[in-house]
XYZ file of C-alpha atoms in Angstrom:
696
model
C 16.813 -19.733 -18.409
C 17.461 -15.950 -19.115
C 15.162 -15.723 -22.027
C 11.665 -16.928 -22.386
C 10.559 -20.269 -21.490
C 8.978 -21.719 -25.652
C 6.034 -22.737 -23.752
C 4.932 -19.223 -22.821
C 5.261 -17.845 -26.565
C 1.360 -18.605 -27.766
C 0.998 -16.195 -24.390
C 2.907 -13.539 -25.446
C 1.837 -13.267 -29.052
C 0.190 -10.355 -30.475
C -3.772 -9.732 -29.316
C -4.665 -9.504 -32.700
C -4.099 -13.245 -33.217
C -6.851 -13.772 -31.127
C -9.908 -14.143 -32.530
C -12.110 -11.526 -32.810
C -9.451 -9.046 -32.482
C -8.615 -6.431 -35.052
C -6.130 -3.234 -34.324
C -9.216 -1.386 -33.083
C -10.191 -3.546 -30.459
C -6.800 -4.308 -29.688
C -6.394 -0.355 -28.700
C -9.384 -0.193 -26.824
C -8.070 -3.740 -24.525
C -4.920 -1.657 -23.629
C -7.156 1.052 -21.159
C -8.094 -2.941 -18.920
C -4.090 -3.679 -19.316
C -4.830 -6.316 -21.526
C -1.759 -6.161 -24.253
C -1.127 -9.577 -24.794
C -3.056 -12.690 -24.916
C -1.770 -14.002 -21.559
C -3.393 -10.927 -19.724
C -7.155 -12.137 -21.178
C -6.014 -15.068 -18.824
C -5.640 -13.214 -15.679
C -8.862 -10.731 -16.289
C -11.494 -12.588 -14.288
C -15.078 -12.044 -13.978
C -16.088 -10.045 -11.566
C -19.678 -10.428 -11.195
C -21.911 -13.468 -13.006
C -25.751 -13.292 -14.095
C -28.107 -16.266 -13.336
C -29.649 -17.796 -16.511
C -30.930 -20.418 -15.502
C -34.446 -21.203 -16.364
C -37.552 -20.311 -14.640
C -41.279 -20.951 -15.709
C -42.518 -17.188 -15.216
C -41.757 -13.797 -14.634
C -44.702 -14.015 -12.210
C -43.350 -13.922 -8.590
C -40.067 -12.818 -9.584
C -38.739 -9.435 -7.827
C -38.647 -7.346 -10.158
C -36.009 -5.389 -11.996
C -33.836 -8.687 -12.258
C -32.513 -11.125 -15.087
C -34.973 -13.831 -16.034
C -34.775 -16.746 -18.560
C -38.286 -18.022 -19.698
C -39.572 -20.018 -22.766
C -42.862 -17.420 -24.242
C -45.001 -17.723 -27.185
C -44.990 -14.957 -29.611
C -48.055 -12.677 -30.282
C -48.309 -9.751 -31.691
C -45.779 -7.662 -32.914
C -46.428 -4.351 -32.775
C -44.121 -1.513 -34.485
C -43.621 2.388 -33.460
C -45.947 4.501 -33.817
C -43.771 7.519 -34.458
C -40.091 7.423 -35.800
C -37.119 6.407 -32.851
C -40.199 4.931 -30.588
C -40.302 1.307 -29.216
C -41.317 -1.300 -30.884
C -42.823 -3.899 -28.878
C -43.729 -7.967 -29.432
C -46.538 -9.395 -26.603
C -44.925 -12.771 -25.465
C -46.846 -15.133 -22.960
C -45.339 -17.621 -20.884
C -46.783 -20.385 -18.103
C -48.141 -17.362 -16.314
C -48.475 -14.533 -17.489
C -48.160 -11.841 -20.518
C -45.786 -9.174 -21.113
C -44.149 -7.723 -23.897
C -40.419 -7.832 -25.420
C -39.277 -3.918 -26.289
C -36.906 -2.847 -29.229
C -35.472 0.810 -29.270
C -34.154 2.029 -32.739
C -35.205 -2.043 -34.327
C -35.602 -3.184 -37.810
C -39.025 -4.995 -38.426
C -37.980 -7.440 -41.189
C -35.019 -8.426 -38.386
C -37.753 -8.805 -35.679
C -40.079 -10.316 -37.991
C -37.149 -13.517 -38.389
C -36.016 -13.912 -35.053
C -39.367 -13.912 -33.665
C -41.845 -15.119 -35.680
C -45.599 -15.164 -33.701
C -46.986 -18.070 -32.978
C -43.913 -19.541 -32.245
C -42.422 -20.837 -29.458
C -38.296 -19.241 -27.801
C -37.163 -18.927 -25.301
C -35.427 -15.393 -24.205
C -33.252 -14.528 -21.333
C -32.492 -10.679 -20.032
C -33.724 -7.983 -17.480
C -37.290 -8.156 -16.277
C -39.107 -4.324 -15.042
C -42.440 -2.582 -14.501
C -43.418 -0.113 -17.055
C -46.639 1.082 -17.152
C -48.053 -1.787 -15.095
C -46.597 -3.944 -17.257
C -43.716 -6.110 -17.440
C -41.020 -5.702 -20.021
C -38.216 -7.280 -21.092
C -35.972 -4.404 -23.168
C -33.477 -5.788 -25.665
C -33.088 -9.076 -24.173
C -29.774 -10.654 -24.578
C -30.346 -14.099 -25.232
C -32.860 -15.181 -28.228
C -33.092 -18.802 -29.079
C -35.231 -21.563 -30.615
C -36.264 -24.302 -28.151
C -33.267 -25.961 -29.515
C -30.664 -24.643 -28.457
C -31.582 -23.076 -25.120
C -29.056 -25.269 -23.800
C -26.792 -22.227 -25.689
C -27.362 -19.696 -23.060
C -25.538 -20.297 -20.069
C -26.899 -21.088 -16.979
C -23.936 -18.649 -15.037
C -22.805 -16.423 -17.285
C -19.623 -13.735 -15.962
C -19.655 -10.551 -16.157
C -16.167 -8.682 -16.896
C -14.998 -5.395 -16.612
C -15.479 -3.332 -19.477
C -14.187 0.324 -21.553
C -15.761 2.156 -23.802
C -15.283 -0.141 -27.300
C -15.530 -3.287 -26.075
C -18.772 -5.250 -25.277
C -19.072 -9.206 -23.138
C -19.681 -10.446 -26.500
C -16.190 -9.645 -27.666
C -14.524 -9.972 -25.162
C -15.639 -13.627 -24.210
C -14.733 -14.904 -27.686
C -11.324 -13.283 -26.830
C -11.129 -14.781 -23.319
C -11.716 -17.986 -24.794
C -9.247 -17.912 -27.507
C -6.124 -17.184 -24.753
C -7.589 -20.306 -23.368
C -7.172 -22.275 -25.948
C -3.663 -21.268 -26.143
C -3.179 -22.716 -22.353
C 0.114 -24.698 -22.120
C 0.611 -27.749 -19.007
C 2.536 -26.220 -16.682
C 5.282 -28.161 -13.759
C 4.042 -27.212 -10.285
C 5.899 -24.707 -8.259
C 3.561 -24.968 -5.599
C 4.981 -26.984 -2.931
C 2.903 -30.486 -2.715
C 1.670 -30.304 0.654
C 0.464 -26.644 0.772
C -1.735 -27.402 -2.668
C -3.014 -30.849 -1.211
C -3.911 -28.783 2.744
C -5.713 -25.766 0.559
C -7.271 -28.417 -2.431
C -5.980 -26.310 -5.043
C -6.623 -27.111 -8.293
C -3.423 -27.035 -11.199
C -2.593 -23.907 -12.463
C -4.334 -24.624 -16.009
C -7.081 -25.970 -14.351
C -7.800 -22.775 -11.730
C -7.672 -20.431 -14.548
C -10.440 -22.309 -16.653
C -12.179 -22.357 -13.335
C -11.882 -18.750 -12.829
C -13.710 -17.778 -15.886
C -16.648 -20.382 -16.214
C -17.932 -19.383 -12.765
C -21.257 -21.665 -11.600
C -22.769 -20.010 -8.909
C -21.890 -16.221 -7.399
C -19.554 -18.669 -4.037
C -17.150 -19.523 -7.140
C -16.641 -15.510 -7.913
C -14.942 -14.876 -4.321
C -11.735 -14.534 -3.218
C -11.789 -17.883 -1.257
C -13.024 -20.242 -4.137
C -10.178 -22.458 -4.695
C -9.567 -21.440 -7.987
C -9.083 -17.400 -7.439
C -7.270 -18.463 -4.309
C -4.888 -20.293 -6.142
C -4.552 -17.578 -8.939
C -3.212 -14.868 -5.870
C -1.334 -17.372 -4.622
C 0.321 -17.728 -7.740
C 0.793 -13.510 -8.083
C 1.898 -13.476 -4.338
C 5.098 -15.987 -5.136
C 6.112 -14.750 -7.923
C 6.058 -11.653 -5.921
C 7.932 -12.610 -3.327
C 10.190 -15.119 -5.200
C 11.572 -11.919 -6.413
C 12.085 -10.482 -2.851
C 13.956 -13.509 -1.466
C 15.912 -13.245 -4.907
C 17.295 -10.259 -4.016
C 17.578 -10.427 -0.374
C 18.965 -13.826 -1.814
C 22.275 -11.568 -4.313
C 22.156 -9.089 -0.900
C 23.497 -11.240 1.726
C 25.735 -13.414 -0.554
C 27.546 -9.984 -1.107
C 30.125 -10.508 2.255
C 29.814 -8.351 4.683
C 31.582 -8.203 7.972
C 31.198 -9.582 11.294
C 30.955 -6.977 14.361
C 31.007 -8.394 17.394
C 31.122 -6.644 20.893
C 31.662 -7.355 24.008
C 28.842 -5.243 25.533
C 31.100 -2.941 27.681
C 29.964 0.605 25.973
C 26.318 -0.641 26.188
C 26.198 -1.559 29.748
C 27.600 1.492 30.589
C 24.261 2.871 28.541
C 22.218 0.588 30.288
C 23.030 0.385 33.450
C 23.052 4.345 33.554
C 19.449 4.836 32.430
C 16.563 5.236 35.083
C 14.564 2.803 32.698
C 14.465 -0.849 31.973
C 13.944 -1.515 28.196
C 11.149 -2.775 27.082
C 10.421 -6.612 25.987
C 9.443 -5.427 22.853
C 13.572 -3.601 22.617
C 15.389 -5.804 23.735
C 13.775 -8.902 21.402
C 14.631 -5.946 18.591
C 18.548 -5.064 19.855
C 18.782 -8.874 20.062
C 17.748 -9.681 16.402
C 19.931 -6.716 15.392
C 23.356 -7.292 17.182
C 23.520 -11.517 15.624
C 22.396 -10.235 12.517
C 25.758 -7.293 12.960
C 27.607 -10.877 14.090
C 27.039 -12.280 11.242
C 29.341 -13.000 7.262
C 26.736 -11.529 5.911
C 25.441 -8.159 5.263
C 22.097 -7.375 7.376
C 19.327 -6.074 5.902
C 16.578 -4.963 8.591
C 13.335 -2.547 8.562
C 13.019 -1.376 12.698
C 9.331 -0.417 12.860
C 7.931 1.235 16.203
C 5.482 3.621 16.945
C 5.822 6.789 17.947
C 7.550 6.617 21.064
C 7.810 3.321 21.550
C 11.906 3.787 22.123
C 14.207 3.204 18.386
C 16.651 6.139 19.617
C 17.851 3.507 22.142
C 17.776 0.125 19.826
C 19.305 2.281 17.154
C 22.292 3.506 19.652
C 22.838 0.123 20.923
C 23.065 -1.599 17.437
C 25.832 1.343 16.800
C 27.869 0.888 20.077
C 28.194 -2.722 19.051
C 30.088 -2.079 15.934
C 31.782 0.941 18.106
C 32.952 -2.457 20.432
C 34.012 -4.306 17.811
C 36.362 -1.349 16.431
C 33.963 0.078 13.746
C 32.604 3.519 12.790
C 28.497 4.122 12.556
C 26.579 6.000 10.727
C 22.736 7.378 11.284
C 20.984 9.171 8.637
C 18.239 11.350 8.758
C 16.269 13.263 5.940
C 16.122 16.680 6.950
C 18.817 19.046 9.491
C 16.314 19.250 12.018
C 15.989 15.927 12.335
C 19.728 15.253 12.294
C 20.350 17.677 15.119
C 17.428 16.247 16.915
C 19.279 12.660 16.750
C 22.503 14.427 17.896
C 20.031 16.199 21.213
C 19.118 12.197 21.486
C 22.053 10.657 21.412
C 24.375 13.200 23.290
C 24.138 12.195 26.468
C 23.855 8.406 25.972
C 26.991 8.819 23.510
C 29.010 11.035 26.604
C 27.782 7.904 29.306
C 29.140 5.281 27.027
C 32.505 7.585 26.585
C 32.209 7.317 22.534
C 32.646 10.152 20.126
C 29.538 10.858 18.360
C 30.034 14.447 15.517
C 26.832 15.616 13.185
C 27.866 16.122 9.170
C 25.713 18.636 6.894
C 25.898 21.006 4.487
C 25.540 24.146 6.707
C 29.560 22.951 7.850
C 31.618 24.414 5.537
C 35.704 24.784 4.913
C 37.805 24.625 8.158
C 35.276 22.925 10.418
C 33.958 20.961 7.364
C 37.133 19.515 6.849
C 38.619 18.669 10.558
C 35.580 16.647 10.802
C 36.232 14.719 7.650
C 39.708 14.667 8.934
C 38.593 13.068 11.951
C 36.430 10.701 10.244
C 38.895 9.342 8.107
C 40.785 9.130 10.757
C 38.987 6.810 12.938
C 38.522 9.572 15.513
C 34.899 10.183 14.774
C 32.782 6.547 15.828
C 29.259 7.822 15.063
C 28.216 10.637 12.821
C 25.006 11.705 12.245
C 24.418 13.496 9.430
C 21.873 14.371 6.422
C 22.497 13.539 3.146
C 25.448 15.344 3.235
C 27.237 12.135 4.191
C 26.734 10.725 0.487
C 29.244 13.920 -0.469
C 32.184 12.117 -2.674
C 35.141 13.564 0.022
C 33.156 11.668 2.952
C 35.587 9.353 3.984
C 35.417 6.759 6.713
C 38.171 4.791 8.227
C 35.929 1.850 8.293
C 32.223 2.153 8.748
C 30.208 -0.869 9.287
C 27.082 0.378 9.939
C 24.805 2.731 8.349
C 21.091 3.698 10.116
C 18.588 5.131 7.964
C 15.726 6.997 9.612
C 12.443 7.590 7.594
C 11.983 5.265 5.577
C 9.809 6.635 2.618
C 11.821 9.465 1.841
C 14.703 7.700 1.099
C 14.954 5.056 -1.792
C 16.529 2.219 -2.374
C 19.149 3.351 -4.728
C 20.617 5.863 -1.450
C 20.563 2.589 0.374
C 22.955 1.736 -2.063
C 24.556 4.840 -2.366
C 25.162 4.508 1.540
C 26.392 0.651 1.232
C 28.663 1.875 -1.400
C 30.433 4.159 1.488
C 31.337 1.240 3.575
C 32.231 -2.063 1.498
C 30.106 -4.511 2.954
C 28.320 -2.092 5.587
C 25.120 -3.411 7.474
C 22.116 -1.942 6.869
C 19.189 -0.944 9.549
C 16.156 0.832 8.076
C 13.869 3.197 11.172
C 10.321 4.367 10.234
C 8.058 5.701 12.881
C 5.329 5.051 10.370
C 3.422 1.538 11.095
C 3.313 -0.155 8.306
C 0.543 -2.807 7.625
C 1.568 -6.262 7.714
C 0.707 -6.808 4.317
C 2.162 -3.242 2.649
C 5.333 -4.082 4.993
C 5.541 -7.940 3.237
C 4.908 -6.949 -0.222
C 6.860 -3.405 0.011
C 9.835 -4.243 2.587
C 9.674 -8.294 1.713
C 13.796 -8.775 1.330
C 14.242 -7.133 4.553
C 13.720 -8.681 8.097
C 11.310 -6.433 9.817
C 11.604 -5.497 13.397
C 8.728 -5.372 15.547
C 8.579 -2.495 18.773
C 5.013 -2.444 19.683
C 5.002 -1.529 23.380
C 5.626 1.390 25.262
C 7.736 2.393 28.134
C 6.824 3.006 30.988
C 5.850 6.240 32.327
C 3.969 6.961 28.846
C 0.948 8.655 29.685
C -1.896 8.660 27.302
C -2.777 11.479 25.007
C -6.537 12.691 25.663
C -8.351 12.669 22.038
C -11.306 15.193 21.785
C -13.323 16.083 17.978
C -14.571 19.797 18.492
C -16.119 21.644 14.787
C -13.736 24.625 13.743
C -17.267 26.629 15.160
C -15.403 26.370 18.208
C -12.300 27.910 17.440
C -12.925 30.264 19.736
C -13.074 28.383 22.973
C -9.863 26.179 21.855
C -7.886 29.876 21.522
C -9.117 29.918 25.259
C -7.591 26.700 26.073
C -4.627 27.674 24.236
C -4.827 30.957 26.250
C -4.373 29.366 30.237
C -2.245 26.270 29.282
C 0.278 29.505 28.581
C -0.396 31.018 31.343
C 0.630 27.057 33.234
C 3.882 26.985 31.285
C 2.766 25.061 28.279
C 3.458 25.101 25.105
C 1.525 23.827 22.061
C 1.612 22.889 18.192
C -0.855 24.268 16.026
C -0.751 22.324 12.915
C -2.852 24.276 9.503
C -4.446 22.292 7.179
C -3.905 20.134 3.987
C -5.157 23.326 1.665
C -4.642 22.219 -1.769
C -2.524 20.348 -4.258
C -0.421 23.602 -4.246
C 2.275 24.577 -1.285
C 1.520 28.036 -2.027
C -2.214 27.529 -0.798
C -1.230 25.702 1.968
C 1.392 28.028 3.237
C -1.380 31.423 2.776
C -3.080 29.486 5.313
C -0.170 28.964 7.884
C 0.383 32.591 7.273
C -3.226 33.729 8.571
C -4.051 31.123 11.408
C -0.277 33.057 12.481
C -1.735 36.848 11.978
C -4.992 35.412 14.602
C -2.937 33.846 16.748
C -0.580 36.261 16.698
C -2.810 39.427 17.401
C -4.857 36.830 20.293
C -2.290 35.347 21.995
C 0.852 37.832 21.867
C 3.485 38.873 19.433
C 6.083 37.104 21.436
C 4.156 33.984 22.247
C 3.753 32.733 18.588
C 6.199 31.378 15.973
C 6.256 29.958 12.259
C 7.345 27.096 10.481
C 6.382 26.307 6.690
C 8.142 24.236 3.590
C 8.955 27.244 2.270
C 10.918 28.922 4.782
C 15.067 29.348 4.185
C 16.425 26.914 6.744
C 18.045 29.487 8.916
C 15.088 31.021 9.316
C 12.951 27.685 10.279
C 15.632 25.988 12.521
C 15.437 29.758 14.260
C 11.544 29.579 15.150
C 11.880 26.136 15.923
C 14.993 27.082 18.478
C 12.410 29.302 20.203
C 10.436 27.475 19.953
C 12.422 24.378 21.468
C 14.118 26.875 24.077
C 10.733 27.612 25.663
C 11.157 31.355 24.417
C 7.957 30.907 22.397
C 5.103 29.142 23.552
C 2.657 28.716 20.003
C 4.496 26.497 16.918
C 1.805 27.183 13.877
C 3.059 24.805 11.164
C 2.302 22.829 8.164
C 3.332 19.327 8.434
C 7.011 19.650 8.329
C 6.793 19.015 11.713
C 4.956 14.949 11.669
C 8.183 13.332 11.840
C 10.813 13.600 14.575
C 10.799 16.563 16.683
C 10.888 16.404 19.908
C 9.997 18.939 22.647
C 8.621 17.415 26.014
C 6.804 20.336 27.367
C 4.560 20.583 24.424
C 1.587 18.834 25.869
C -1.564 20.138 23.195
C -1.596 19.653 19.596
C -4.335 21.069 17.364
C -4.200 20.381 14.177
C -6.771 22.293 12.107
C -9.739 20.463 9.582
C -8.229 17.045 10.852
C -10.649 15.440 7.980
C -8.118 16.551 4.958
C -4.980 14.792 6.818
C -4.475 11.091 6.283
C -5.157 8.307 9.709
C -1.392 7.653 9.364
C -0.728 11.723 9.053
C -2.888 12.465 11.827
C -0.984 9.595 14.329
C 2.345 10.857 13.264
C 1.957 14.244 14.143
C -0.450 13.702 17.292
C 3.046 11.247 18.966
C 4.706 14.957 18.599
C 3.081 15.260 22.167
C 2.735 13.228 25.602
C 6.623 13.194 25.394
C 7.426 14.462 28.977
C 5.648 14.091 32.110
C 2.392 16.073 32.043
C -0.801 15.300 30.976
C -1.281 15.816 27.185
C -4.338 16.770 24.887
C -5.075 17.012 20.777
C -7.690 18.509 19.401
C -8.870 17.265 15.545
C -10.369 20.177 14.395
C -13.190 19.230 11.584
C -15.166 21.634 9.252
C -19.092 20.336 9.615
C -20.456 18.369 7.887
C -18.171 15.664 8.228
C -18.252 12.904 5.889
C -19.528 9.557 7.205
C -15.499 8.402 5.789
C -14.371 11.537 7.854
C -16.232 10.763 10.836
C -15.124 7.219 10.746
C -11.405 8.309 10.382
C -11.478 10.540 12.929
C -13.057 8.201 15.329
C -10.406 5.239 15.322
C -8.128 8.129 16.214
C -10.114 9.803 19.067
C -10.730 5.356 20.628
C -6.597 4.407 19.791
C -3.207 5.098 20.202
C -2.020 2.155 18.538
C -0.427 3.030 14.991
C -0.618 -0.847 13.872
C -4.617 -0.645 14.860
C -4.873 2.519 13.085
C -2.186 2.089 9.843
C -4.706 -1.332 9.211
C -8.040 0.614 9.354
C -6.446 3.531 7.282
C -5.580 0.746 4.596
C -8.943 -0.237 4.656
C -10.446 2.750 3.979
C -8.298 4.328 1.037
C -6.608 1.193 -0.129
C -2.725 0.408 -0.870
C -1.959 2.595 -3.557
C -3.252 5.838 -2.167
C -1.889 4.932 1.395
C 1.663 5.445 0.090
C 0.569 6.861 -3.481
C 1.313 3.757 -5.795
C 3.197 5.944 -8.515
C 6.310 6.242 -6.267
C 5.654 2.943 -3.816
C 6.962 0.247 -6.281
C 4.061 -1.100 -4.860
C 3.267 -4.467 -7.250
C -0.524 -4.288 -9.060
C -2.006 -7.469 -8.422
C -4.899 -8.455 -11.041
C -6.044 -11.307 -8.736
C -4.725 -11.225 -5.287
C -5.925 -8.292 -2.516
C -3.758 -7.525 -0.759
C -6.125 -6.373 2.142
C -7.839 -8.780 2.108
C -5.053 -11.717 1.673
C -2.428 -10.941 3.779
C -2.117 -14.614 5.395
C -2.070 -15.615 1.895
C 0.702 -13.061 0.830
C 3.020 -14.979 4.400
C 2.540 -18.077 3.164
C 4.115 -16.947 0.023
C 6.769 -15.358 1.507
C 7.711 -18.015 3.572
C 6.778 -20.843 0.692
C 9.091 -18.643 -1.173
C 12.482 -17.826 0.854
C 12.186 -21.561 2.129
C 12.189 -22.818 -1.539
C 15.077 -20.549 -2.982
C 16.763 -21.736 0.691
C 17.135 -25.708 -0.338
C 17.248 -24.479 -4.227
C 19.361 -21.582 -4.265
C 19.622 -21.762 -7.821
C 16.103 -22.542 -8.495
C 18.019 -25.644 -10.702
C 15.454 -28.949 -9.216
C 11.895 -29.335 -11.351
C 10.119 -27.469 -8.980
C 12.704 -24.696 -9.199
C 12.716 -24.769 -12.332
C 8.909 -24.615 -12.559
C 9.174 -21.563 -10.520
C 11.523 -19.491 -12.783
C 8.474 -20.325 -15.720
C 6.213 -18.806 -12.755
C 8.473 -15.638 -12.847
C 8.125 -15.398 -16.602
C 4.398 -15.571 -16.997
C 4.061 -13.141 -13.998
C 6.643 -10.747 -16.339
C 8.763 -11.047 -13.017
C 11.966 -9.522 -15.017
C 13.959 -7.853 -12.639
C 13.776 -11.465 -10.894
C 15.247 -13.536 -13.627
C 18.050 -10.686 -14.039
C 18.926 -11.903 -10.034
C 19.143 -15.489 -10.854
C 20.966 -15.101 -13.863
C 23.130 -12.695 -12.541
C 22.993 -14.678 -9.160
């Protein structure tokens, strides 16, 4: 079924085919993301107004929207142009006024004739000691009182669109809904007491109480599940498709791994052992591995990655480890070199800096299979780089490395397994939404011997105290990072802030002690400054956020973050993770500019109270929302209409396992439920998934 099923045609027709929508209104609707009848079905009310009839406005907690029956009294037209037109009315207990502005007298005379009874509904407030209802929303004769909804849904609006015409268009879209075959597992549906799809949409648009508007209401929960299900089916199809691509089975014999493990001064944590087992069993399978290894700062990802590399070397293949920057690639090399020597394997570095003969020699050795493990930057992608037998590609720091690069890497080794490492703990809901096509291993324990980092908040008015603290630490032979604030959108202003701080610190602490690193420097200068700091020739490294990821200097025990409130939580956590890598106690000073906003204080306090990256990332998600957390534009995150990723993670979990099970039982989606799931994919506009099925 690679064309849209006919049953859905009415929902994908022109918007102007609906009642009350002309070309102009259709343009306004586009602002709400509505371009066809289907979109109106998922534009749900966000609030509601209780319009049930009451005896009197007396005793109501004003201002409030009320519905009462009144007897119409005297009309009082405005004395001057633009004044208010007032009508006296009386309900069962009290007199009040209806007020209209810019009103036509003869129209109001017909609508509200003196001496007759009418039911009115609208917002009532006190003004000059008298209750008033300004511009009632509804005025009807008593025999038409049932035209006023008891509970009226309130929809999101945009300029040029009001509730009434929108309501009319939605009613028209609802009348076109087809009966669709059920795609939800029957047990799941019974368990949750969910209505059928069509009934769910109707019910979501006809709430009877505020409770019907909650995400937990069965109709809404079902529609949220449908969105998650469509998205997770797409990811599951991508995963199944990738698994169909033949991989290489790599069975290691443990020879090299045991050498390294027995030489280690510590025992791997339970989480490390679990991740190593998951990866080893993936490598041995005939399908290609596509796994995400996420671990907090200092959770020991490098060891897990190296064990995976050794497994493929034991099996006679080669492995490559990719880093986003040269600094990081060199760090990986330094971290892995001693382990490689223990195992007796050949490890080499390839970056854009390798030129001429040296480069040729490396490429020759790689193609001959003499280099068993290669560490590199994206220079590994160049056309002239050939492996003898590439089995495993490890990609470090996911967010700098898109899906396209993952595919490129796959081409270098037909069937190479892929392991992606990220040091940013990803909240469970985002991991499901963004990496649902991957299998995930989590390192959630810290290796023994890691000392906690003491975190303190300090106002920037006390900067001189911070400098004194640094002076004492340097005298004791310790080192420190000083991270400068994110000033503006442009890197230039960030740079100015860093250079200013660099100058003042050099003046206070001595020229030889301080170095500067920022994004605009030529790589050679950046490396020279880093090398001085790493070797202990400099004691303080002033930096913009370029040091956020991966820098490893065990002797550095102080991290100062200036204007900490301008950073995101996850970023602060990453920066703090640059210290606390040696045996000495470490401190992180979060300098802020007073007064702190409520949000700013909450962020910094969470950081002071916990070092658990997963707790921090969940808090970050709640405070900023998914879009801001990874910048929706480049994140490829789905935009859900009904579902809420932050509060409905458990529902997304269910959708993920349901989607994977459905595809496991019915890989081609040909059973009645499989066919229904195809209709769901069309309904939710998951074209990508539909292409995957037609390819499959």
